[in-house]
Amino acid sequence: MGLDLKAPVLAGELVRLEPLEHRHAAELAVAAEENRGSYEFTWVPRAHEVQAYIDTQLGRAATGRLAPYAQVLTATGKAVGVTAYWEPRSWLTDDQLDAVEVGFTWLAGSAQGTGVNAEAKLLLFRHAFEEWGVSRVDLKTDARNDRSRAAIQSVGARFEGVLRNWSRSWAPGEEGRLRDSAIYSITGAEWGECRVGLEARVRARLARYNSGVPGLS
């Protein structure tokens, strides 16, 4: 596979990850406008910016360094957010992917706290570890973003530290400034335990969903 990332469809019970295309734009435009207060430190396009956002992501994908997805609810068939594989790294041999980041993730307000994030991470991690054979998956977020940091830790990633002035800030009013990034990871040795935990969380959400109990998380 080398370093040329590709995005195969990854299907779960709650969410299906489909390679991002312009056909997702209308639904993502609706999703992006839901409860924007939850995006304090995350860049999420406004409805009128979604087409350009997809163009940008597809441009990155053309370099082989990004594999972008639309997150599609299996119950409705509607796109409610995005995610991606990003920054592939090969250290030992040129044709073996050793590490990759999962990022560029956001979900509509109505899809947050529904189990979709947990299952999407299960799908992404499982494919990276078990199909690509990576030794590490990492995730980063603004160090001030407590909501995002809690979500990352909830899927089994371990906190490694804060990288100071690591990347541009997406917080409103901070254009042209850099942010500190909190970095988390899962290694190949940790994946088995992490997978068991994620699968248990997804089963619990499905059981609650099938029984009609509200308030999935």
Coordinates of C-alpha atoms in Angstrom, one line a residue:
M1 CA 0.0 0.0 0.0
G2 CA 2.9 2.4 0.7
L3 CA 1.9 5.9 1.7
D4 CA -0.9 6.4 -0.7
L5 CA -4.0 6.4 1.5
K6 CA -7.3 5.0 0.1
A7 CA -10.7 5.2 1.8
P8 CA -12.7 2.0 1.4
V9 CA -16.3 1.9 2.6
L10 CA -16.3 0.9 6.3
A11 CA -19.8 -0.3 7.4
G12 CA -21.1 -0.6 11.0
E13 CA -24.5 -1.0 12.6
L14 CA -25.0 2.7 13.5
V15 CA -22.8 4.4 10.9
R16 CA -21.3 3.8 7.5
L17 CA -18.1 5.6 6.5
E18 CA -18.3 6.4 2.8
P19 CA -15.5 8.1 0.8
L20 CA -16.3 11.8 0.8
E21 CA -17.9 13.1 -2.4
H22 CA -19.8 16.1 -3.6
R23 CA -23.1 14.1 -3.4
H24 CA -22.8 14.4 0.4
A25 CA -22.7 18.2 0.3
A26 CA -26.4 19.0 0.8
E27 CA -26.7 16.8 3.8
L28 CA -23.4 18.0 5.3
A29 CA -24.6 21.6 4.9
V30 CA -27.6 20.9 7.0
A31 CA -25.5 18.9 9.6
A32 CA -22.9 21.7 9.9
E33 CA -25.5 24.2 11.0
E34 CA -26.7 22.1 13.9
N35 CA -25.7 23.4 17.4
R36 CA -22.6 25.2 16.3
G37 CA -21.8 26.0 19.9
S38 CA -20.3 22.5 20.2
Y39 CA -17.6 23.5 17.6
E40 CA -15.8 26.0 19.8
F41 CA -12.3 24.9 18.9
T42 CA -13.0 22.8 15.8
W43 CA -13.2 24.2 12.3
V44 CA -16.6 23.2 10.8
P45 CA -17.6 24.8 7.5
R46 CA -20.8 26.9 7.3
A47 CA -23.5 25.6 5.0
H48 CA -22.3 27.8 2.1
E49 CA -18.7 26.7 2.6
V50 CA -19.3 22.9 2.3
Q51 CA -18.7 22.6 -1.4
A52 CA -15.4 24.4 -1.1
Y53 CA -14.6 22.3 2.0
I54 CA -15.1 19.1 0.0
D55 CA -13.0 20.5 -2.8
T56 CA -10.2 21.1 -0.3
Q57 CA -10.4 17.6 1.2
L58 CA -10.5 16.0 -2.2
G59 CA -7.4 18.0 -3.2
R60 CA -5.6 16.7 -0.2
A61 CA -6.8 13.2 -1.0
A62 CA -5.2 13.5 -4.4
T63 CA -1.8 13.8 -2.8
G64 CA -2.3 10.4 -1.1
R65 CA -1.9 11.8 2.4
L66 CA -5.6 12.1 3.3
A67 CA -8.5 9.6 3.0
P68 CA -11.7 11.6 3.8
Y69 CA -15.0 10.1 4.8
A70 CA -18.6 11.2 5.2
Q71 CA -20.2 9.7 8.3
V72 CA -23.6 8.4 7.2
L73 CA -26.3 7.2 9.6
T74 CA -27.4 3.7 8.7
A75 CA -30.9 4.3 10.0
T76 CA -31.5 7.3 7.7
G77 CA -28.9 7.1 5.0
K78 CA -28.0 10.8 5.6
A79 CA -24.5 12.2 6.1
V80 CA -24.2 13.8 9.5
G81 CA -20.5 14.6 9.6
V82 CA -17.0 13.8 8.4
T83 CA -13.8 12.1 9.5
A84 CA -10.5 11.0 7.8
Y85 CA -7.3 9.2 7.9
W86 CA -4.4 11.6 7.7
E87 CA -0.6 11.9 7.7
P88 CA 0.5 8.3 6.9
R89 CA 4.1 7.6 8.0
S90 CA 6.4 4.8 7.0
W91 CA 9.6 4.3 9.1
L92 CA 10.8 0.8 8.5
T93 CA 10.2 0.1 4.8
D94 CA 8.8 2.2 2.0
D95 CA 5.9 -0.1 1.3
Q96 CA 4.7 -0.6 4.9
L97 CA 2.4 1.9 6.6
D98 CA 3.6 2.2 10.2
A99 CA 1.4 5.0 11.6
V100 CA -1.6 7.1 10.6
E101 CA -3.6 9.9 12.2
V102 CA -7.4 9.9 12.5
G103 CA -8.7 13.5 12.3
F104 CA -10.7 16.1 10.5
T105 CA -13.7 14.8 12.5
W106 CA -17.0 16.6 13.2
L107 CA -20.6 15.5 13.8
A108 CA -23.9 17.3 13.7
G109 CA -25.3 18.2 17.0
S110 CA -28.0 15.6 16.7
A111 CA -25.5 12.8 16.1
Q112 CA -23.3 13.7 19.0
G113 CA -23.8 11.4 22.0
T114 CA -25.5 8.7 20.0
G115 CA -22.8 6.1 19.7
V116 CA -21.9 7.1 16.2
N117 CA -18.5 8.4 17.2
A118 CA -17.6 5.3 19.1
E119 CA -18.5 3.0 16.2
A120 CA -16.8 5.2 13.6
K121 CA -13.6 5.1 15.6
L122 CA -14.0 1.3 16.0
L123 CA -14.2 1.0 12.2
L124 CA -11.3 3.3 11.5
F125 CA -9.0 1.8 14.1
R126 CA -9.9 -1.8 13.1
H127 CA -9.1 -1.2 9.5
A128 CA -5.9 0.6 10.3
F129 CA -4.6 -2.1 12.7
E130 CA -6.0 -5.2 11.1
E131 CA -6.0 -4.4 7.4
W132 CA -3.1 -2.0 7.0
G133 CA -1.1 -3.4 9.9
V134 CA -0.1 -0.1 11.4
S135 CA 1.8 0.0 14.7
R136 CA 0.2 3.3 15.9
V137 CA -2.9 5.5 15.4
D138 CA -2.8 9.0 16.7
L139 CA -5.4 11.7 17.3
K140 CA -4.8 15.4 18.1
T141 CA -7.0 18.3 19.3
D142 CA -6.8 21.8 20.6
A143 CA -5.4 21.4 24.1
R144 CA -8.2 23.6 25.4
N145 CA -11.0 21.5 23.9
D146 CA -12.2 19.5 26.9
R147 CA -15.1 18.1 25.0
S148 CA -12.9 16.7 22.2
R149 CA -10.3 15.4 24.7
A150 CA -12.9 13.5 26.7
A151 CA -14.3 12.0 23.5
I152 CA -10.8 10.8 22.4
Q153 CA -10.0 9.3 25.8
S154 CA -13.4 7.6 25.8
V155 CA -12.5 5.5 22.7
G156 CA -9.4 4.2 24.4
A157 CA -6.6 6.5 23.2
R158 CA -3.8 7.4 25.7
F159 CA -2.7 11.0 26.4
E160 CA 0.9 11.5 25.4
G161 CA 1.4 15.2 26.0
V162 CA 0.9 18.7 24.6
L163 CA 2.7 19.9 21.5
R164 CA 3.1 23.7 21.9
N165 CA 2.4 26.0 19.0
W166 CA 1.8 22.9 16.9
S167 CA -0.8 24.0 14.4
R168 CA -3.1 26.8 13.4
S169 CA -5.9 27.7 15.7
W170 CA -9.5 27.1 14.5
A171 CA -11.1 29.0 17.5
P172 CA -13.2 32.0 16.5
G173 CA -11.2 35.2 16.6
E174 CA -7.9 33.5 16.6
E175 CA -7.1 33.7 12.9
G176 CA -3.4 33.8 12.2
R177 CA -2.6 32.3 15.6
L178 CA -1.1 28.9 16.6
R179 CA -2.6 26.5 19.1
D180 CA -1.2 24.0 21.5
S181 CA -2.3 20.4 20.5
A182 CA -3.0 17.6 22.9
I183 CA -1.8 14.3 21.3
Y184 CA -3.2 10.9 22.0
S185 CA -2.4 7.5 20.6
I186 CA -3.2 3.8 20.4
T187 CA -0.4 1.3 19.7
G188 CA -0.7 -2.1 18.1
A189 CA 0.0 -3.7 21.5
E190 CA -3.0 -1.8 23.0
W191 CA -5.4 -2.4 20.1
G192 CA -6.8 -5.7 21.4
E193 CA -7.9 -4.3 24.7
C194 CA -9.1 -1.1 23.0
R195 CA -11.2 -3.1 20.5
V196 CA -12.9 -5.1 23.2
G197 CA -13.9 -1.8 25.0
L198 CA -15.2 -0.1 21.8
E199 CA -17.2 -3.2 20.8
A200 CA -18.8 -3.4 24.2
R201 CA -19.7 0.3 24.0
V202 CA -21.3 -0.1 20.6
R203 CA -23.2 -3.2 21.7
A204 CA -24.6 -1.3 24.6
R205 CA -25.7 1.6 22.4
L206 CA -27.3 -0.7 20.0
A207 CA -29.2 -2.5 22.8
R208 CA -30.5 0.8 24.1
Y209 CA -31.4 2.0 20.5
N210 CA -33.3 -1.3 19.8
S211 CA -35.2 -1.0 23.1
G212 CA -36.2 2.6 22.3
V213 CA -34.3 4.1 25.3
P214 CA -33.3 7.7 24.5
G215 CA -30.1 9.4 25.5
L216 CA -27.5 7.3 23.8
S217 CA -23.9 8.4 24.4

